[in-house]
Coordinates of C-alpha atoms and ligand atoms in Angstrom, one line a residue:
M1 CA 108.3 116.1 -52.8
N2 CA 105.4 113.6 -52.2
I3 CA 102.4 113.3 -54.4
Y4 CA 99.5 111.4 -52.9
R5 CA 96.7 110.3 -55.1
Y6 CA 93.1 109.8 -54.1
D7 CA 89.6 109.6 -55.7
A8 CA 88.5 112.4 -53.3
V9 CA 90.3 115.0 -51.4
I10 CA 88.2 116.9 -48.8
V11 CA 89.6 120.0 -47.2
G12 CA 88.0 120.6 -43.8
A13 CA 87.1 118.2 -41.1
G14 CA 83.9 119.9 -39.7
L15 CA 80.5 118.7 -39.9
A16 CA 80.3 119.4 -43.6
G17 CA 83.6 117.8 -44.6
L18 CA 83.1 114.7 -42.5
S19 CA 79.5 114.3 -43.6
A20 CA 80.7 114.2 -47.1
A21 CA 83.8 111.8 -46.2
I22 CA 81.3 109.2 -44.8
E23 CA 79.6 109.0 -48.1
T24 CA 82.6 108.8 -50.4
K25 CA 84.2 106.3 -48.1
K26 CA 81.1 104.1 -47.9
A27 CA 81.0 104.0 -51.7
G28 CA 84.5 102.8 -51.8
L29 CA 86.3 105.9 -53.0
K30 CA 89.8 106.4 -51.8
T31 CA 89.3 109.5 -49.5
C32 CA 91.3 111.7 -47.4
V33 CA 90.2 114.6 -45.2
I34 CA 92.9 117.3 -44.8
S35 CA 92.5 119.7 -41.8
K36 CA 94.7 122.4 -40.4
L37 CA 93.3 121.5 -36.9
H38 CA 92.6 118.2 -35.3
P39 CA 89.1 117.3 -36.6
L40 CA 87.5 117.7 -33.2
R41 CA 88.8 121.2 -33.0
S42 CA 86.9 122.3 -36.0
H43 CA 84.6 125.1 -35.4
S44 CA 81.5 122.9 -35.8
G45 CA 82.4 121.8 -32.3
A46 CA 81.8 125.3 -30.8
A47 CA 78.1 125.4 -32.0
Q48 CA 76.0 125.7 -28.9
G49 CA 72.2 126.1 -29.3
G50 CA 70.7 123.7 -31.8
I51 CA 70.1 122.3 -35.1
N52 CA 66.7 122.8 -36.8
A53 CA 64.3 120.4 -38.2
A54 CA 60.5 120.2 -38.6
L55 CA 60.4 116.8 -36.8
N56 CA 56.6 116.9 -37.4
E57 CA 56.9 116.8 -41.2
A58 CA 53.8 118.6 -41.6
D59 CA 55.6 121.7 -40.4
T60 CA 58.3 121.5 -43.3
T61 CA 56.8 124.1 -45.4
S62 CA 56.6 126.5 -42.4
H63 CA 60.4 125.9 -41.8
E64 CA 60.9 126.7 -45.5
F65 CA 58.9 129.9 -45.3
D66 CA 60.7 131.1 -42.0
T67 CA 64.0 130.5 -43.7
I68 CA 63.1 132.5 -46.9
K69 CA 61.6 135.4 -45.0
G70 CA 64.6 135.3 -42.5
G71 CA 66.9 135.6 -45.3
D72 CA 65.1 138.7 -46.6
Y73 CA 64.0 136.7 -49.8
L74 CA 67.6 136.5 -51.1
G75 CA 67.9 132.7 -50.4
D76 CA 67.4 130.4 -53.5
Q77 CA 63.9 128.8 -52.8
D78 CA 64.8 125.4 -54.4
A79 CA 67.8 124.9 -52.3
I80 CA 65.9 126.0 -49.2
K81 CA 63.3 123.4 -50.0
T82 CA 66.0 120.7 -50.0
L83 CA 67.5 121.9 -46.8
C84 CA 64.2 121.7 -44.9
Q85 CA 63.0 118.5 -46.5
K86 CA 66.3 116.9 -45.5
A87 CA 66.3 118.3 -42.1
P88 CA 64.1 115.5 -40.2
E89 CA 66.2 112.6 -41.8
T90 CA 69.4 114.5 -40.8
I91 CA 68.6 114.6 -37.2
R92 CA 67.5 110.9 -37.2
R93 CA 70.6 109.9 -38.9
L94 CA 72.7 111.8 -36.5
E95 CA 70.7 110.0 -33.7
R96 CA 71.2 106.6 -35.1
M97 CA 74.9 107.3 -35.3
G98 CA 74.9 108.0 -31.6
A99 CA 74.2 111.7 -31.1
V100 CA 72.4 112.1 -27.8
F101 CA 70.0 114.9 -28.1
S102 CA 68.1 116.4 -25.1
R103 CA 64.7 114.9 -24.5
E104 CA 61.3 115.8 -23.3
A105 CA 59.8 113.9 -20.4
D106 CA 57.9 111.5 -22.8
G107 CA 61.3 110.6 -24.5
T108 CA 60.8 112.6 -27.7
I109 CA 63.5 114.8 -28.9
A110 CA 63.3 118.3 -27.1
Q111 CA 63.2 121.4 -29.5
R112 CA 63.7 124.9 -28.4
A113 CA 62.6 128.3 -29.9
F114 CA 65.1 130.3 -32.0
G115 CA 64.8 133.7 -33.6
G116 CA 62.6 134.2 -36.7
Q117 CA 61.0 130.8 -36.4
S118 CA 57.2 130.5 -36.1
K119 CA 57.7 127.3 -33.9
P120 CA 60.3 125.7 -31.6
R121 CA 62.4 123.7 -34.0
A122 CA 66.0 123.6 -32.7
C123 CA 66.9 120.1 -31.5
Y124 CA 69.7 120.3 -29.0
A125 CA 72.1 118.6 -26.6
K126 CA 72.0 121.0 -23.8
D127 CA 74.1 124.0 -25.1
R128 CA 76.7 121.6 -26.6
T129 CA 74.8 120.7 -29.8
G130 CA 77.8 121.1 -32.2
L131 CA 80.2 119.2 -30.1
T132 CA 77.8 116.3 -29.8
C133 CA 77.2 116.3 -33.6
L134 CA 80.9 116.6 -34.5
Q135 CA 82.1 113.9 -32.1
T136 CA 79.5 111.5 -33.3
I137 CA 80.3 112.1 -37.0
Y138 CA 84.1 111.9 -36.3
E139 CA 83.6 108.6 -34.6
Q140 CA 81.8 107.2 -37.6
A141 CA 84.2 108.5 -40.2
D142 CA 87.1 107.0 -38.1
R143 CA 85.3 103.7 -37.8
L144 CA 84.8 103.6 -41.7
G145 CA 88.5 104.2 -42.1
V146 CA 88.5 107.7 -43.6
E147 CA 92.1 108.8 -43.8
F148 CA 92.8 112.0 -41.8
V149 CA 95.6 114.4 -42.8
E150 CA 95.7 116.4 -39.7
E151 CA 97.5 119.7 -39.1
W152 CA 98.2 120.1 -42.8
F153 CA 97.5 123.5 -44.2
A154 CA 96.0 123.5 -47.7
G155 CA 97.6 126.5 -49.6
D156 CA 96.9 126.1 -53.2
L157 CA 94.1 124.7 -55.3
L158 CA 95.2 122.7 -58.3
Y159 CA 92.9 123.9 -61.0
D160 CA 93.2 124.1 -64.9
P161 CA 91.3 127.1 -66.0
L162 CA 91.0 125.8 -69.6
S163 CA 89.0 122.7 -68.8
R164 CA 87.7 124.3 -65.5
A165 CA 88.8 121.2 -63.7
A166 CA 90.2 120.8 -60.3
Y167 CA 92.7 118.1 -59.3
G168 CA 93.5 118.4 -55.7
V169 CA 95.4 120.8 -53.4
S170 CA 99.0 121.4 -52.2
A171 CA 99.4 121.5 -48.6
M172 CA 102.0 122.2 -45.9
K173 CA 102.5 119.9 -42.8
L174 CA 102.6 122.4 -40.0
A175 CA 104.9 120.4 -37.8
T176 CA 107.7 120.3 -40.4
G177 CA 107.0 122.8 -43.2
E178 CA 107.1 119.9 -45.7
I179 CA 104.9 120.7 -48.8
A180 CA 103.1 117.8 -50.5
V181 CA 100.5 117.5 -53.3
F182 CA 97.1 115.8 -52.7
N183 CA 96.1 114.8 -56.2
A184 CA 92.5 113.8 -56.8
K185 CA 89.6 113.4 -59.3
A186 CA 87.2 115.2 -57.0
T187 CA 88.1 118.1 -54.5
L188 CA 85.8 119.3 -51.9
F189 CA 86.1 122.5 -49.9
A190 CA 84.5 122.6 -46.4
T191 CA 86.7 125.0 -44.7
G192 CA 84.2 127.0 -42.8
G193 CA 83.5 130.6 -42.1
Y194 CA 85.3 134.0 -42.4
A195 CA 84.2 136.2 -39.6
R196 CA 87.7 136.4 -38.2
C197 CA 88.3 139.4 -40.4
Y198 CA 86.3 141.6 -37.8
A199 CA 87.7 142.8 -34.5
T200 CA 84.9 141.6 -32.5
N201 CA 83.9 138.1 -33.5
S202 CA 82.6 134.9 -32.0
N203 CA 84.7 132.7 -34.3
A204 CA 87.8 130.4 -33.5
H205 CA 91.3 131.8 -34.6
A206 CA 91.1 129.2 -37.4
N207 CA 88.2 130.8 -39.1
T208 CA 90.2 132.8 -41.6
G209 CA 88.3 131.9 -44.8
D210 CA 91.4 130.2 -46.4
G211 CA 89.4 128.1 -48.8
L212 CA 87.6 131.2 -50.3
S213 CA 90.6 132.9 -51.1
L214 CA 92.1 129.9 -52.8
F215 CA 89.2 130.0 -55.1
L216 CA 89.6 133.7 -55.9
R217 CA 93.2 133.1 -56.7
K218 CA 92.3 130.8 -59.5
G219 CA 89.9 133.5 -61.0
L220 CA 86.8 131.8 -59.5
P221 CA 84.0 133.8 -58.1
L222 CA 82.6 134.2 -54.6
E223 CA 78.9 134.9 -54.1
D224 CA 77.1 137.3 -51.8
M225 CA 80.1 138.1 -49.7
E226 CA 78.7 141.4 -48.3
F227 CA 76.3 139.4 -46.1
V228 CA 78.1 138.8 -42.9
Q229 CA 76.0 138.0 -39.8
F230 CA 76.4 140.0 -36.6
H231 CA 75.0 137.9 -33.8
P232 CA 73.2 139.9 -31.1
T233 CA 74.8 138.4 -28.0
G234 CA 78.5 138.3 -27.8
L235 CA 80.0 138.9 -24.4
A236 CA 81.0 142.6 -23.9
G237 CA 84.6 143.0 -24.7
S238 CA 85.5 139.6 -26.1
G239 CA 82.6 138.9 -28.6
V240 CA 82.5 135.3 -27.3
L241 CA 79.2 133.9 -28.1
I242 CA 76.3 133.6 -25.7
S243 CA 74.0 131.4 -27.9
E244 CA 70.5 132.4 -29.1
A245 CA 69.4 129.4 -26.9
A246 CA 69.6 131.9 -24.0
R247 CA 66.9 134.0 -25.6
G248 CA 65.2 130.7 -26.9
E249 CA 64.9 129.7 -23.2
G250 CA 63.3 133.1 -22.2
G251 CA 66.3 135.5 -21.9
R252 CA 65.4 139.3 -22.2
L253 CA 67.3 142.2 -23.3
Y254 CA 67.3 145.6 -21.5
N255 CA 69.1 149.0 -22.2
G256 CA 70.8 151.2 -19.8
L257 CA 67.4 152.7 -19.0
N258 CA 66.1 149.4 -18.0
E259 CA 63.7 149.4 -21.1
R260 CA 62.9 146.1 -22.8
F261 CA 63.8 147.9 -26.0
M262 CA 62.8 145.1 -28.5
E263 CA 59.2 146.1 -27.9
K264 CA 59.9 149.1 -30.1
Y265 CA 61.7 147.1 -32.8
A266 CA 59.9 143.8 -33.1
P267 CA 56.7 144.1 -31.1
Q268 CA 55.6 140.5 -31.8
K269 CA 58.9 138.4 -31.7
L270 CA 60.7 140.7 -29.3
E271 CA 64.1 139.0 -28.5
L272 CA 63.3 136.3 -30.9
A273 CA 63.3 138.3 -34.0
P274 CA 65.9 137.3 -36.4
R275 CA 69.5 138.2 -35.7
D276 CA 69.9 141.1 -38.1
V277 CA 67.0 142.8 -36.6
V278 CA 68.2 142.2 -33.0
S279 CA 71.7 143.3 -33.6
R280 CA 70.8 146.4 -35.2
A281 CA 68.4 147.4 -32.4
I282 CA 71.3 146.7 -29.9
E283 CA 73.7 148.8 -31.8
R284 CA 71.2 151.6 -32.3
E285 CA 70.3 151.7 -28.6
I286 CA 73.9 152.1 -27.9
A287 CA 74.7 154.7 -30.6
E288 CA 71.8 156.8 -29.4
G289 CA 73.2 156.8 -25.7
R290 CA 70.9 154.3 -24.1
G291 CA 73.7 151.6 -23.7
A292 CA 74.3 149.8 -20.3
G293 CA 77.3 149.4 -18.1
E294 CA 80.0 152.0 -17.1
N295 CA 80.7 153.1 -20.5
K296 CA 77.1 152.8 -21.9
D297 CA 78.5 150.5 -24.6
A298 CA 76.7 147.3 -23.9
I299 CA 73.3 145.8 -23.4
W300 CA 71.9 143.6 -20.5
L301 CA 71.0 140.1 -21.2
D302 CA 68.9 139.0 -18.4
L303 CA 68.3 135.3 -17.5
T304 CA 68.0 135.7 -13.8
H305 CA 64.2 134.9 -13.9
L306 CA 64.9 131.4 -15.5
G307 CA 66.3 130.0 -12.2
E308 CA 69.3 128.0 -11.3
E309 CA 67.7 124.6 -12.3
L310 CA 66.8 125.5 -15.9
I311 CA 70.1 127.1 -16.5
A312 CA 72.1 124.2 -15.1
Q313 CA 69.9 121.8 -17.1
K314 CA 69.8 123.6 -20.3
L315 CA 72.6 126.3 -20.6
P316 CA 75.4 125.0 -18.5
E317 CA 78.1 126.0 -21.1
L318 CA 76.8 129.5 -21.3
R319 CA 77.0 129.9 -17.6
D320 CA 80.6 128.7 -17.5
L321 CA 81.5 131.1 -20.4
A322 CA 80.0 134.1 -18.7
K323 CA 81.8 133.2 -15.5
S324 CA 85.2 132.5 -17.0
F325 CA 85.2 135.6 -19.3
L326 CA 83.4 138.2 -17.1
G327 CA 83.2 136.7 -13.7
I328 CA 79.4 136.9 -13.9
D329 CA 77.1 134.3 -12.7
M330 CA 74.0 134.5 -15.0
V331 CA 71.9 132.8 -12.4
K332 CA 72.3 136.0 -10.3
E333 CA 73.2 138.8 -12.4
R334 CA 72.7 140.2 -15.8
V335 CA 75.3 139.7 -18.6
P336 CA 76.6 142.6 -20.6
I337 CA 76.5 141.7 -24.5
R338 CA 77.0 143.5 -27.7
A339 CA 76.7 142.3 -31.4
T340 CA 79.6 140.2 -32.6
A341 CA 80.6 139.1 -36.2
H342 CA 79.4 135.6 -36.3
Y343 CA 78.6 133.8 -39.5
S344 CA 79.3 134.0 -43.3
M345 CA 76.3 133.9 -45.6
G346 CA 78.5 134.4 -48.6
G347 CA 80.9 131.9 -50.0
V348 CA 81.7 129.6 -53.0
P349 CA 78.8 129.6 -55.4
T350 CA 77.5 126.1 -55.9
D351 CA 74.6 124.3 -57.6
N352 CA 72.1 122.5 -55.5
E353 CA 74.4 119.4 -55.5
C354 CA 77.4 121.3 -54.3
R355 CA 79.3 121.6 -57.6
A356 CA 81.3 124.8 -57.6
K357 CA 80.4 127.4 -60.1
A358 CA 83.1 129.0 -62.5
S359 CA 80.8 132.0 -63.4
E360 CA 77.1 132.9 -63.4
T361 CA 76.4 130.2 -66.1
L362 CA 79.3 127.7 -66.0
L363 CA 80.1 124.9 -63.5
T364 CA 83.6 123.7 -62.7
S365 CA 84.5 120.0 -63.0
G366 CA 85.7 117.9 -60.0
L367 CA 85.4 120.9 -57.6
Y368 CA 82.8 121.1 -54.8
A369 CA 82.0 123.2 -51.8
A370 CA 79.7 122.6 -48.7
G371 CA 79.0 124.0 -45.3
E372 CA 79.8 127.6 -44.2
C373 CA 82.4 128.2 -46.8
A374 CA 79.8 127.6 -49.5
C375 CA 76.9 129.6 -50.9
V376 CA 74.4 127.3 -52.1
S377 CA 72.2 130.2 -50.9
V378 CA 70.0 128.6 -48.3
H379 CA 70.4 131.6 -45.9
G380 CA 70.1 134.5 -48.3
A381 CA 70.8 137.9 -46.7
N382 CA 70.5 136.5 -43.2
R383 CA 70.7 133.1 -41.7
L384 CA 68.2 131.9 -39.1
G385 CA 69.7 130.5 -35.9
A386 CA 70.3 126.6 -36.0
N387 CA 70.1 126.4 -39.7
S388 CA 73.8 126.2 -40.1
L389 CA 74.6 122.9 -38.5
L390 CA 71.7 121.6 -40.6
E391 CA 73.3 123.0 -43.7
A392 CA 76.7 121.5 -42.9
A393 CA 75.4 118.1 -42.1
A394 CA 72.8 118.0 -44.9
F395 CA 74.7 119.5 -47.8
G396 CA 78.0 117.9 -46.6
R397 CA 76.2 114.6 -47.1
I398 CA 74.8 115.9 -50.6
A399 CA 78.3 116.9 -51.6
G400 CA 79.6 113.3 -50.8
E401 CA 76.7 111.7 -52.7
T402 CA 77.3 114.0 -55.7
I403 CA 81.0 113.1 -55.8
V404 CA 80.0 109.4 -55.8
R405 CA 77.7 110.1 -58.7
D406 CA 80.2 112.1 -60.6
I407 CA 83.4 110.2 -60.0
N408 CA 83.1 107.9 -63.1
D409 CA 83.0 110.9 -65.4
L410 CA 86.0 112.5 -63.8
A411 CA 89.4 112.0 -65.3
L412 CA 92.4 112.3 -63.0
I413 CA 94.6 115.1 -64.2
K414 CA 98.0 113.9 -62.9
A415 CA 99.7 116.4 -60.8
D416 CA 103.5 116.7 -60.9
A417 CA 106.1 118.4 -58.7
T418 CA 105.6 121.7 -60.4
D419 CA 102.1 121.8 -58.8
A420 CA 103.8 122.2 -55.3
L421 CA 105.9 125.1 -56.5
R422 CA 103.2 127.8 -56.4
F423 CA 102.6 127.3 -52.7
A424 CA 106.3 126.5 -51.9
D425 CA 107.2 129.9 -53.5
E426 CA 104.5 131.7 -51.5
T427 CA 105.9 130.3 -48.2
Q428 CA 109.5 131.1 -49.4
R429 CA 108.7 134.6 -50.2
L430 CA 107.0 135.3 -46.8
L431 CA 109.9 133.6 -45.1
S432 CA 112.6 135.6 -46.9
S433 CA 110.7 138.9 -47.0
R434 CA 112.9 141.5 -45.3
G435 CA 110.5 144.6 -45.0
G436 CA 109.6 146.3 -41.7
E437 CA 105.9 145.3 -41.5
R438 CA 104.6 142.9 -38.9
V439 CA 101.6 140.4 -39.6
A440 CA 99.9 141.1 -36.2
A441 CA 99.7 144.8 -36.6
L442 CA 98.4 144.6 -40.1
R443 CA 95.8 142.1 -39.1
E444 CA 94.6 144.3 -36.1
K445 CA 94.3 147.2 -38.6
L446 CA 92.2 145.1 -41.0
Q447 CA 90.0 143.8 -38.1
K448 CA 89.3 147.0 -36.6
S449 CA 88.7 148.9 -39.7
M450 CA 86.4 146.1 -41.0
S451 CA 84.3 146.5 -37.9
A452 CA 84.2 150.1 -38.1
N453 CA 83.6 150.5 -41.9
A454 CA 81.8 147.3 -43.0
G455 CA 80.0 146.3 -39.7
V456 CA 76.4 146.3 -38.6
F457 CA 76.0 149.6 -40.1
R458 CA 77.8 150.8 -43.5
D459 CA 77.6 153.6 -46.0
Q460 CA 79.2 154.7 -49.0
T461 CA 81.8 156.9 -47.2
S462 CA 82.8 154.1 -44.8
L463 CA 83.0 151.5 -47.5
K464 CA 85.2 153.7 -49.9
N465 CA 87.4 154.3 -47.0
Q466 CA 87.6 150.6 -46.3
T467 CA 88.5 149.9 -49.9
E468 CA 91.6 152.3 -49.5
I469 CA 92.6 150.7 -46.3
I470 CA 92.6 147.2 -47.8
A471 CA 94.6 148.5 -50.8
D472 CA 97.1 150.0 -48.5
L473 CA 97.3 146.9 -46.3
R474 CA 97.8 144.8 -49.4
D475 CA 100.9 147.0 -50.2
R476 CA 102.3 146.8 -46.7
F477 CA 101.7 143.1 -46.7
S478 CA 104.3 142.8 -49.6
R479 CA 106.8 144.3 -47.2
I480 CA 106.4 142.1 -44.1
A481 CA 109.1 140.3 -42.2
L482 CA 108.7 137.2 -40.2
R483 CA 110.9 136.8 -37.1
D484 CA 110.6 133.1 -37.2
K485 CA 112.3 131.6 -40.2
S486 CA 112.1 127.9 -39.0
K487 CA 110.0 125.3 -40.6
L488 CA 109.0 123.6 -37.4
F489 CA 105.4 124.6 -36.3
N490 CA 105.9 128.1 -37.7
T491 CA 102.8 129.8 -36.4
E492 CA 104.1 133.2 -37.7
L493 CA 104.2 131.8 -41.2
Q494 CA 100.8 130.3 -40.8
E495 CA 99.4 133.7 -39.6
A496 CA 100.9 135.4 -42.6
L497 CA 99.3 132.9 -45.0
E498 CA 95.9 133.2 -43.3
F499 CA 96.2 137.1 -43.2
G500 CA 96.9 137.1 -47.1
H501 CA 93.6 135.2 -47.4
M502 CA 91.7 137.6 -45.1
L503 CA 92.8 140.4 -47.3
D504 CA 91.6 138.8 -50.4
Y505 CA 88.0 138.0 -49.4
S506 CA 87.6 141.3 -47.2
A507 CA 88.0 143.2 -50.5
L508 CA 85.0 141.2 -51.8
I509 CA 82.9 141.8 -48.6
V510 CA 83.6 145.6 -49.1
A511 CA 83.1 145.7 -52.9
G512 CA 79.8 143.7 -52.7
A513 CA 78.5 146.1 -49.8
L514 CA 79.6 149.3 -51.7
S515 CA 77.8 148.3 -55.0
R516 CA 74.6 147.1 -53.1
E517 CA 72.8 150.3 -52.6
E518 CA 70.0 149.0 -50.6
S519 CA 69.4 147.3 -47.1
R520 CA 68.5 143.6 -47.0
G521 CA 69.0 141.2 -44.1
A522 CA 72.5 141.6 -42.5
H523 CA 73.7 144.1 -45.0
Y524 CA 72.4 147.6 -43.7
R525 CA 73.3 150.8 -45.6
T526 CA 72.4 153.9 -43.6
D527 CA 72.4 155.9 -46.8
F528 CA 70.0 153.3 -48.5
P529 CA 67.8 152.1 -45.6
N530 CA 65.1 150.3 -47.7
R531 CA 65.3 147.1 -49.6
N532 CA 65.1 147.5 -53.3
D533 CA 63.9 144.4 -55.0
E534 CA 63.7 146.0 -58.4
T535 CA 67.5 146.5 -58.7
F536 CA 68.9 144.3 -56.1
L537 CA 66.9 141.0 -55.8
R538 CA 70.0 139.4 -57.2
H539 CA 73.2 137.6 -56.1
T540 CA 76.5 139.3 -56.3
L541 CA 79.3 137.3 -57.7
G542 CA 82.7 138.7 -57.0
Y543 CA 86.2 138.2 -58.7
L544 CA 89.6 139.4 -57.7
N545 CA 92.6 139.8 -59.9
D546 CA 96.3 139.5 -59.1
E547 CA 96.5 143.2 -58.2
G548 CA 93.8 143.0 -55.7
K549 CA 91.1 144.8 -58.0
T550 CA 87.6 143.5 -57.6
R551 CA 85.0 142.8 -60.3
L552 CA 81.3 142.1 -59.7
T553 CA 78.6 140.4 -61.8
Y554 CA 75.1 139.4 -60.8
A555 CA 72.9 136.3 -60.9
D556 CA 69.3 135.6 -60.6
V557 CA 67.7 134.6 -57.2
T558 CA 65.5 131.5 -57.6
I559 CA 62.1 132.4 -56.4
G560 CA 59.6 129.7 -56.0
E561 CA 56.2 129.7 -54.1
Y562 CA 57.0 132.6 -51.9
Q563 CA 57.1 136.2 -53.5
P564 CA 59.1 138.8 -51.7
E565 CA 57.1 140.7 -49.0
T566 CA 57.9 143.3 -46.6
R567 CA 59.6 141.5 -43.6
K568 CA 57.8 142.3 -40.3
Y569 CA 58.3 140.6 -36.9
Ligands
FAD1 C1 80.3 130.2 -31.3 C2 79.4 129.7 -32.3 C3 78.2 128.9 -32.1 C4 77.4 128.5 -33.1 N1 76.3 127.8 -32.8 C5 75.5 127.3 -33.8 C6 74.3 126.6 -33.5 O1 73.8 126.5 -32.2 N2 73.6 126.1 -34.5 C7 73.9 126.3 -35.8 O2 73.1 125.7 -36.7 N3 75.0 126.9 -36.2 C8 75.9 127.4 -35.1 N4 77.0 128.0 -35.4 C9 77.5 128.1 -36.8 C10 78.0 126.6 -37.2 O3 78.8 126.2 -36.1 C11 79.0 126.7 -38.3 O4 78.4 127.3 -39.4 C12 79.2 125.2 -38.8 O5 79.7 124.4 -37.8 C13 80.3 125.2 -40.0 O6 80.7 123.8 -40.2 P1 81.7 123.6 -41.4 O7 82.0 122.0 -41.5 O8 81.2 124.2 -42.6 O9 83.1 124.2 -41.0 P2 84.0 124.1 -39.7 O10 83.3 123.3 -38.7 O11 84.3 125.5 -39.2 O12 85.2 123.3 -40.1 C14 86.1 123.9 -41.1 C15 87.3 123.0 -41.2 O13 88.2 123.4 -42.3 C16 89.5 123.3 -41.9 N5 90.3 124.1 -42.6 C17 90.2 125.5 -42.8 N6 91.0 126.1 -43.5 C18 91.9 125.1 -43.9 C19 93.2 125.0 -44.5 N7 93.8 126.2 -45.1 N8 93.7 123.8 -44.7 C20 93.2 122.8 -44.0 N9 92.1 122.7 -43.4 C21 91.5 124.0 -43.2 C22 89.5 123.4 -40.4 O14 90.6 122.8 -39.9 C23 88.2 122.7 -40.0 O15 88.4 121.3 -40.0 C24 77.9 128.5 -34.5 C25 79.0 129.3 -34.8 C26 79.7 129.7 -33.8 C27 81.0 130.5 -34.2

C-alpha cells in the first residue's frame, strides 16, 4: 500500500480546488489535486449563465446588499463583503489568465441581468461561462505543474479528533481498486454540491456530496444543510438546467391559462425575482391546477420574442439543450419547465479564510473547505444566480492563500498503513455483502422521497415521514449486494459508496428542515409560512453519529450594516 506525502492535498478539481492549487503551487508547496473525474469534467464546467462582479467598483455595496437580501438575511455579512469586494479582481484575474468573456460593442466586458440583482452584473461567455473559466484555470494549474491524481475516489478523511488535526485522505484508484494514502499537512475539500439526492435535479451524476459525509463521519458538523436551492427552470421531465440567463435576456414565464403569473408574486422584478420566489410561484401555479402542457405539470418559458439572432449569439447552448432533450426549438416554440434541485447553500462550516470548523466555537487544524461544498455563508438561505462561480473562484483562491500562510505552523502527522484500512474495510464490506438489496432501487427511493417530502414545500408531517424513510434506507443499505465483485472500474461499488454519503447528509437536510419552524429563503414550511427572526435568525450546525442519529446546535449570524427587513421584490 502506497503512502504519498505532500504539503497540500486538495480534493476536488473544479473552479474552487484549482483556484486554491494555483496559489499553493505558486508558493512552492508540494501540492496534489485528487479528483474522481477528469478535472475538466468537474461540474463547474456545466455552469452556463455568468459570474457576478460589480465591475464599476462603486456598485460593490449594492452587490453586497442584493446578496444579503437575496439570502434572506441568513448570510454572514462580513463574508459577503469579502465576496463582493474580491469580485472585480477575480474577473480581471480570470481574464488575464485567458478567459474570453463576451463583450459589448465598445470592447468592455458584457454583463447580463440575473435574478434578485438591482443591476446587470453577471459577466459571461455566451452561455458557457463555467466551461470557459474551468478550462482557463485548469490550463494555468497544469502549466504551473500542479500534480493531478485523476479518477481517484477519496473515501476517508484522515483526522485526529484529539488534536482536531487533519492529515490527508485515503483514496481508491477507480481503474484498479488500489487504495492509497495521500498524507499532507494541509487538506482542502472542494468537492462540490449535493443536489443529486433529489429525483429531479440539474446536477451531474458526480454531485453526490461525498466530501460532506466524510466530515460527518469524523464527528465534524455541517452548516445550514436544510437550505437547498430549487432552480425555477429545469427542462420538464429531466430537470436539466435552462440557465437564468434565459430570463436575464428577457425570457418570460406563462402558466397554462397563458397568464404571466409572476405579476402576482413579484410585481416589480417579475421573472427576475430570486430563485426561491420564482420556484415557489411555479410550483404553486402547478399545484393549484394552472399548469401547462398535456398533464398540466409544467410552466412555459417563452423566448420566442427574443429572435434567432440574439439566441444564437447569447444562448446557443440552451437552444441545443432544449432541442436535444425535448426536440423543441426555443426560437420558434415555448419550452416546458419546472423547478429542479440545483444548488447547496449548506456545507462544511468555515471561517472567512476557509478553515473548517470543529464546532460552533472551535476550528480544526490543517483542514479547509471552499466552493459549493463549503458554507462560509455567503449565500445565506438562498443563493443569487452567478454568485457561485464567483464564490468558487474567490474563496478557492483565499483557501490556497490561507494554506500558504498556515503551512509553517502545521506539523505533518505521519500516516501509516492502518490509515488505509478504514476505507479498505468499507469497500470490502460492500463487495462481500450478500443481502438482497440493490443500490439503484435504494437510491431511487431516497431521491423520490426527498423530492416529495423535503422539496420546494415541506411541513412537519412530510419531514417526519422522510426521517423514517432515511432510517429505513440506512437499515436496508446494510443488506445490499453488489453484482460486480471486480476491482476494475467497479462503477457499482462507486455508486454504493456515493449512496452511503447521500444517506448521511440527507439526514442532516431533513433534521435541519424539521427543526427550523419558519420559512426563510429556499426553506419553505407550509405549516410555518413566515420568517421568524427572533428564534431562527441563526445557523444550524448538524452532527451525525455512527447509528445515523442527528444532533443539532446553533450559531449566530454575523450581521453588519444591514438589519434584517421584510424581503419584497
Ligand atoms: C447546470 C448548472 C449551471 C450552473 N450555472 C451557474 C452559473 O451560471 N453561475 C454560477 O455562479 N453558478 C452556476 N452553477 C453553480 C456552480 O457551477 C457551482 O456551484 C460551482 O461550479 C461549484 O464549483 P466547485 O469547485 O465547488 O465544485 P465542482 O466544480 O462541482 O467540482 C467538484 C470536484 O470534486 C471532485 N470530487 C467530488 N467528490 C469526490 C471524491 N469523493 N473523491 C475525489 N474527488 C471528488 C469532483 O471530481 C470535482 O472535481 C451552476 C450549476 C449547475 C448545476
